[in-house]
Each structure stands twice: as structure tokens, then as C-alpha cells.
Amino acid sequence: MQRLILTVILALGLSSCAGTAALNSFTPDSGYTVATNLPYQKGSGLRLDVYTPTESDNAPVVVFFYGGRWTDGAKDEFKFVGEALASRGYVAVIADYRKYPAVRFPAFVEDAAKAVKWAHDNVAQYGGDPGKLFVMGHSSGAHMAAMLAMNGKYLEAEGGSRQWLRGMIGLAGPYDFMPISAPDLRDLFGPPDRFEQSQPIFFADGRNPPLLLIHGEDDDVVWVKNSRNLAQAVGNAGGAVETIIYPKLGHRLIIANIARPLRGRSDVLDNISEFINRRANETPRVRGPGVQTTPIDL
């Protein structure tokens, strides 16, 4: 069965409905409850889902942003992520956000900041501790999470700060992808004199919440240099950052391997859990240790 699911994901792509449906269809419904379609931004129609572990009390909270090249995806397709995080005792918040071409940068990052604001203000009702708040994303969703962690203006615009965040987890994220040459991305992030504003690496100031950057050497969608370059920049600035590089994992499997039916193929979820558990109970620091890199041979 693992082989069949893996074949579907690789053939159709994780961002396709068929790819995520294959994972969701084998994701259990027990061990957690889900509050669905909760509005988090007045007048926008944007909604989020909250996955709460059974008997959760003051649990760490993870706000997750899915990928899809800033153009595709929906929260309903990522039940497998909600279950994975809930299975480790975390309250998971999965939010929809506006996408290109309806909007351009930085609108979707502003939406992400509003989702974090909602979680900070409301997650206690769902068993979460707003003092143990993390952001996490895959692919373009990791870019959004990184922008919140690296550039304080987005959460400040919502009355918060990066100090709200105990950490950021990025899975195969684009953090340093200039020059931008694809016509749609030039339109999405343009005009050209604003391209640098879209790159998390340019905001490495040593004051970020701790980062965990996970990537695969075999990623042919978002090159692994994105994680390595951001980690180096953050480390050079004195910020807290850890990287884990999987030599034999590609772009889609980094996230797919946390799903219940594929979870035994790697320790991606274990590494995410270890980071959250360790950082959730630390006193937030303005500056932290530099870059730490751990290669994982799978």
C-alpha cells in the first residue's frame, strides 16, 4: 500500500488533489477533533481549520501554511498534516490564504500574519497555549512562514511581534530565489525593484525566532541551496538556526513522509517534534546560536 500511495504522489504531485487525496484517504479520524471553516479575517471569506489532540491542554500550537507556488492549494487537502501534528500532541492550525493572480506579494504573507494573530488570540479555546506558538510551511508555504519569522513588520502590523513565535519550521522552502526569471513570478513579486523584499534571506538580522530548515538534496523544484544559504546568513548574523538535509528525499516526499501511511519511511516528523518540544519550553531569546547542520542519510 505504501508503494501505491508513493506512486500516486510522485506521478500526480503532492499539490494535486489526487496526490493529497491519496494521503488523506489513509489518514485516521481518531485521536483528535477538528473545528472547520473558522473565519479569521473579517470580510475576506478566508477560513482555517483547527486540529486538536484528544484531551489537549496548553499544548504547543503550529500554524501551517501549505505550498502550491503561491497559486494553488486549499486547507481541506492537508488533513494528513493536521493529523500528523495532532498525533504528537500539538494543536494544528491550517489556514487558507489569497493566491496569485487574484493578489500579488505581499498579500498572502499579510494573510499568514492574520492567521497567526487569530491563533494567538483564540487557540486557548481549542486546547492550545498561545505562548508556545510556531509557524511551519512546505514549499511556498515555508516561504510565507519564513517571511513572518525574518521580517518583523508583518506581525507588527497585526499588533504582535516575532517574539510571539517560539520557532519556525520550513520544509523545502524558497528563501533565496533571485534572480527571478519566470514571467508569472516576476509579475507576482514585481516590480523588479521590489524583488529583494520577497527574499527571506535579506532580513537575516540575528533577531529571528529559532529556525528549523529541512530540505532534500534530490529536490528538483526548490533547490537545497535555499535552505543552506538562509541558514548561513542567519548563522552569520548570530540568529538561531538548525538545518537537516536528507540526501535521498525530493520536494514532495519531505512533506508526504509525515503522513500516517508513509511515516515510517523517514524521521522527518520525529525531527519536527524534537524541535518543537525543545523550543516550546525555552525562554525566547533575541539572539541565539549560529548555524547547525545535520545531514541525514536515508
XYZ file of C-alpha atoms in Angstrom:
298
model
C 0.000 0.000 0.000
C 2.858 2.404 0.756
C 4.229 1.771 -2.729
C 0.847 2.548 -4.345
C 0.429 5.792 -2.423
C 4.004 6.789 -3.169
C 3.477 6.128 -6.881
C 0.371 8.350 -6.932
C 2.183 11.187 -5.161
C 5.196 11.079 -7.452
C 3.107 10.717 -10.607
C 0.489 13.359 -9.860
C 2.318 15.655 -7.476
C 1.575 16.443 -3.854
C -0.014 19.752 -4.834
C -2.594 17.935 -6.949
C -5.927 16.942 -5.449
C -5.239 13.294 -6.296
C -1.882 13.324 -4.526
C -3.183 14.780 -1.279
C -6.406 12.763 -1.505
C -4.334 9.572 -1.534
C -2.682 10.611 1.724
C -5.881 11.864 3.333
C -7.834 8.729 2.488
C -5.476 6.685 4.678
C -5.328 9.254 7.481
C -7.233 8.193 10.613
C -10.065 10.250 12.058
C -9.386 9.226 15.658
C -7.149 10.815 18.268
C -8.171 14.378 17.521
C -11.104 16.672 16.795
C -11.382 19.240 14.016
C -13.059 22.634 14.077
C -13.531 23.558 10.436
C -14.056 26.720 8.416
C -13.428 29.208 11.191
C -13.233 32.768 9.777
C -10.012 34.546 10.683
C -10.161 37.718 8.590
C -13.347 39.765 8.564
C -14.845 40.423 5.164
C -12.343 38.291 3.265
C -14.005 34.899 3.355
C -10.715 33.353 4.487
C -11.075 30.460 6.899
C -8.961 27.994 8.825
C -9.230 24.572 10.446
C -8.013 23.637 13.923
C -6.912 20.089 14.751
C -6.914 19.444 18.497
C -5.439 16.306 20.078
C -7.773 14.374 22.353
C -7.607 15.771 25.891
C -5.299 18.583 24.830
C -4.423 21.167 27.466
C -1.962 24.043 26.928
C -0.375 22.236 24.013
C 2.148 23.781 21.616
C 0.479 25.342 18.587
C 1.641 25.024 14.979
C 0.201 27.298 12.289
C 0.836 25.504 8.989
C 0.922 27.059 5.514
C 0.675 24.680 2.552
C 2.585 25.058 -0.695
C 1.426 25.417 -4.273
C 3.667 28.073 -5.865
C 1.543 30.807 -4.265
C -1.204 29.916 -6.781
C -2.784 26.598 -5.740
C -3.898 24.537 -2.761
C -6.587 24.529 -0.093
C -6.609 23.743 3.616
C -9.018 20.836 3.108
C -6.300 18.972 1.187
C -3.960 18.832 4.192
C -5.824 16.716 6.716
C -2.749 14.467 6.798
C -0.664 17.360 8.150
C -3.233 18.203 10.823
C -3.356 14.583 11.956
C 0.435 14.260 11.961
C 0.873 17.274 14.234
C -2.046 16.304 16.468
C -0.591 12.796 16.827
C 2.436 14.388 18.521
C 0.273 16.390 20.908
C 0.190 19.738 19.087
C -2.762 21.899 18.124
C -2.507 22.413 14.365
C -3.991 25.449 12.613
C -4.223 25.175 8.819
C -5.292 28.355 7.079
C -6.318 29.263 3.564
C -4.875 32.448 2.084
C -5.265 34.555 -1.031
C -3.308 33.499 -4.100
C -1.935 34.771 -7.373
C -3.254 36.050 -9.777
C -6.052 37.402 -7.579
C -3.386 39.058 -5.410
C 0.335 39.691 -5.526
C 3.106 39.770 -2.944
C 2.905 40.568 -0.070
C -0.863 39.967 0.263
C -0.543 36.261 1.065
C 2.120 36.951 3.703
C -0.206 39.514 5.255
C -2.908 36.828 5.326
C -0.459 34.486 7.045
C 0.210 37.120 9.711
C -3.524 37.468 10.314
C -3.855 33.693 10.729
C -1.098 33.780 13.344
C -2.845 36.685 15.063
C -6.063 34.644 15.163
C -4.192 31.676 16.647
C -2.518 33.842 19.260
C -5.848 35.316 20.335
C -8.130 32.271 20.064
C -6.247 28.987 20.238
C -6.643 28.633 24.016
C -10.294 27.752 23.308
C -9.020 24.702 21.405
C -6.548 23.415 23.976
C -3.512 25.310 22.734
C -1.058 27.543 24.563
C -0.540 30.842 22.683
C 2.766 31.183 24.496
C 4.057 28.130 22.606
C 3.314 29.262 19.081
C 5.159 28.014 15.978
C 4.806 28.605 12.248
C 5.505 25.877 9.704
C 5.202 25.555 5.952
C 6.085 23.493 2.926
C 7.441 24.927 -0.320
C 5.829 28.337 -0.954
C 4.126 27.953 2.428
C 7.588 27.702 4.004
C 8.467 30.970 2.269
C 5.467 32.604 3.952
C 6.379 31.189 7.356
C 9.960 32.386 6.893
C 8.832 35.884 5.954
C 6.925 36.101 9.249
C 9.953 34.881 11.183
C 12.523 37.026 9.371
C 10.675 40.305 8.752
C 9.009 41.626 11.873
C 6.771 44.128 10.083
C 4.087 41.580 9.181
C 3.224 40.520 12.731
C 3.770 44.072 13.997
C 1.052 45.219 11.587
C -1.303 42.860 13.459
C -0.335 44.205 16.871
C 2.154 41.419 17.561
C 5.830 40.674 17.072
C 8.262 37.921 16.215
C 8.518 37.334 19.968
C 5.170 35.565 19.676
C 6.935 32.753 17.819
C 8.895 30.040 19.604
C 10.115 28.790 16.256
C 9.666 28.378 12.518
C 9.841 25.058 10.649
C 10.483 25.212 6.916
C 10.153 22.180 4.663
C 11.786 22.614 1.237
C 11.221 26.347 1.205
C 12.337 29.028 -1.294
C 14.189 31.640 0.758
C 16.819 32.900 -1.701
C 15.458 32.556 -5.235
C 16.766 35.575 -7.079
C 17.210 36.225 -9.949
C 13.505 35.846 -10.649
C 13.078 34.968 -14.309
C 9.727 33.146 -14.700
C 7.195 35.628 -16.128
C 4.449 34.738 -13.657
C 6.792 35.072 -10.667
C 8.119 38.395 -11.961
C 4.539 39.611 -12.058
C 3.718 38.067 -8.678
C 6.708 39.616 -6.868
C 7.274 42.677 -9.039
C 8.124 45.293 -9.961
C 11.815 44.305 -10.103
C 12.934 46.995 -7.672
C 10.842 45.170 -5.017
C 12.181 41.665 -5.636
C 14.540 41.810 -2.651
C 11.591 42.466 -0.347
C 10.304 38.969 -1.155
C 13.510 37.160 -0.141
C 13.703 35.981 3.494
C 17.493 35.852 3.289
C 17.740 39.641 3.052
C 16.159 40.010 6.505
C 18.749 37.997 8.427
C 19.377 40.270 11.405
C 20.081 37.794 14.204
C 16.736 38.532 15.870
C 14.664 35.779 14.305
C 12.915 33.113 16.352
C 14.730 29.758 16.086
C 14.538 28.220 12.616
C 14.490 24.548 11.634
C 15.144 24.239 7.895
C 14.559 20.772 6.422
C 15.354 20.036 2.789
C 16.209 17.197 0.425
C 19.301 17.021 -1.774
C 17.148 15.472 -4.505
C 14.758 18.439 -4.592
C 14.392 19.475 -8.235
C 11.619 22.012 -7.565
C 13.207 24.227 -4.892
C 16.973 23.850 -4.823
C 18.527 22.906 -1.487
C 20.765 25.977 -1.673
C 17.750 27.979 -0.487
C 17.915 26.371 2.945
C 21.704 26.314 3.076
C 22.030 29.964 2.093
C 19.408 31.150 4.578
C 20.981 29.069 7.359
C 24.391 30.563 6.618
C 23.056 34.124 6.572
C 21.148 33.666 9.826
C 24.111 31.985 11.484
C 26.462 34.756 10.373
C 24.086 37.305 11.914
C 24.035 35.410 15.218
C 20.496 34.071 14.862
C 19.248 30.657 15.964
C 19.041 28.179 13.082
C 19.294 24.431 12.547
C 19.282 22.570 9.244
C 18.617 18.963 8.366
C 19.405 17.821 4.841
C 18.122 14.471 3.538
C 20.321 13.243 0.663
C 17.686 10.980 -0.880
C 14.431 12.896 -0.448
C 12.809 15.105 -3.069
C 10.464 18.055 -2.849
C 7.180 16.224 -2.361
C 8.379 13.448 -0.074
C 9.698 15.879 2.542
C 6.092 16.695 3.471
C 4.433 13.455 2.353
C 6.593 11.427 4.741
C 4.891 12.950 7.775
C 1.566 11.454 6.647
C 0.377 8.368 8.500
C 0.659 5.937 5.568
C 4.253 6.973 4.731
C 5.520 7.970 8.175
C 7.868 5.046 8.575
C 9.932 5.995 5.521
C 11.893 8.738 7.295
C 12.208 10.605 10.588
C 11.027 13.996 9.301
C 8.152 14.136 11.798
C 10.443 12.993 14.619
C 12.823 15.865 13.889
C 9.972 18.365 13.756
C 8.665 17.059 17.091
C 12.060 17.199 18.764
C 12.489 20.822 17.687
C 9.026 21.848 18.886
C 9.330 20.061 22.227
C 12.734 21.595 22.905
C 11.917 25.118 21.801
C 8.410 25.256 23.328
C 9.833 25.194 26.830
C 12.715 27.601 26.303
C 12.684 31.255 27.229
C 12.519 33.212 23.947
C 15.872 34.795 23.072
C 16.613 37.765 20.880
C 19.847 36.209 19.667
C 20.813 32.570 19.634
C 23.436 30.110 18.455
C 24.561 30.082 14.863
C 24.060 27.539 12.146
C 23.893 23.838 12.975
C 23.740 21.359 10.106
C 22.813 17.714 10.440
C 22.952 15.510 7.317
C 20.556 12.580 7.422
C 21.392 9.629 5.171
C 18.261 7.849 4.004
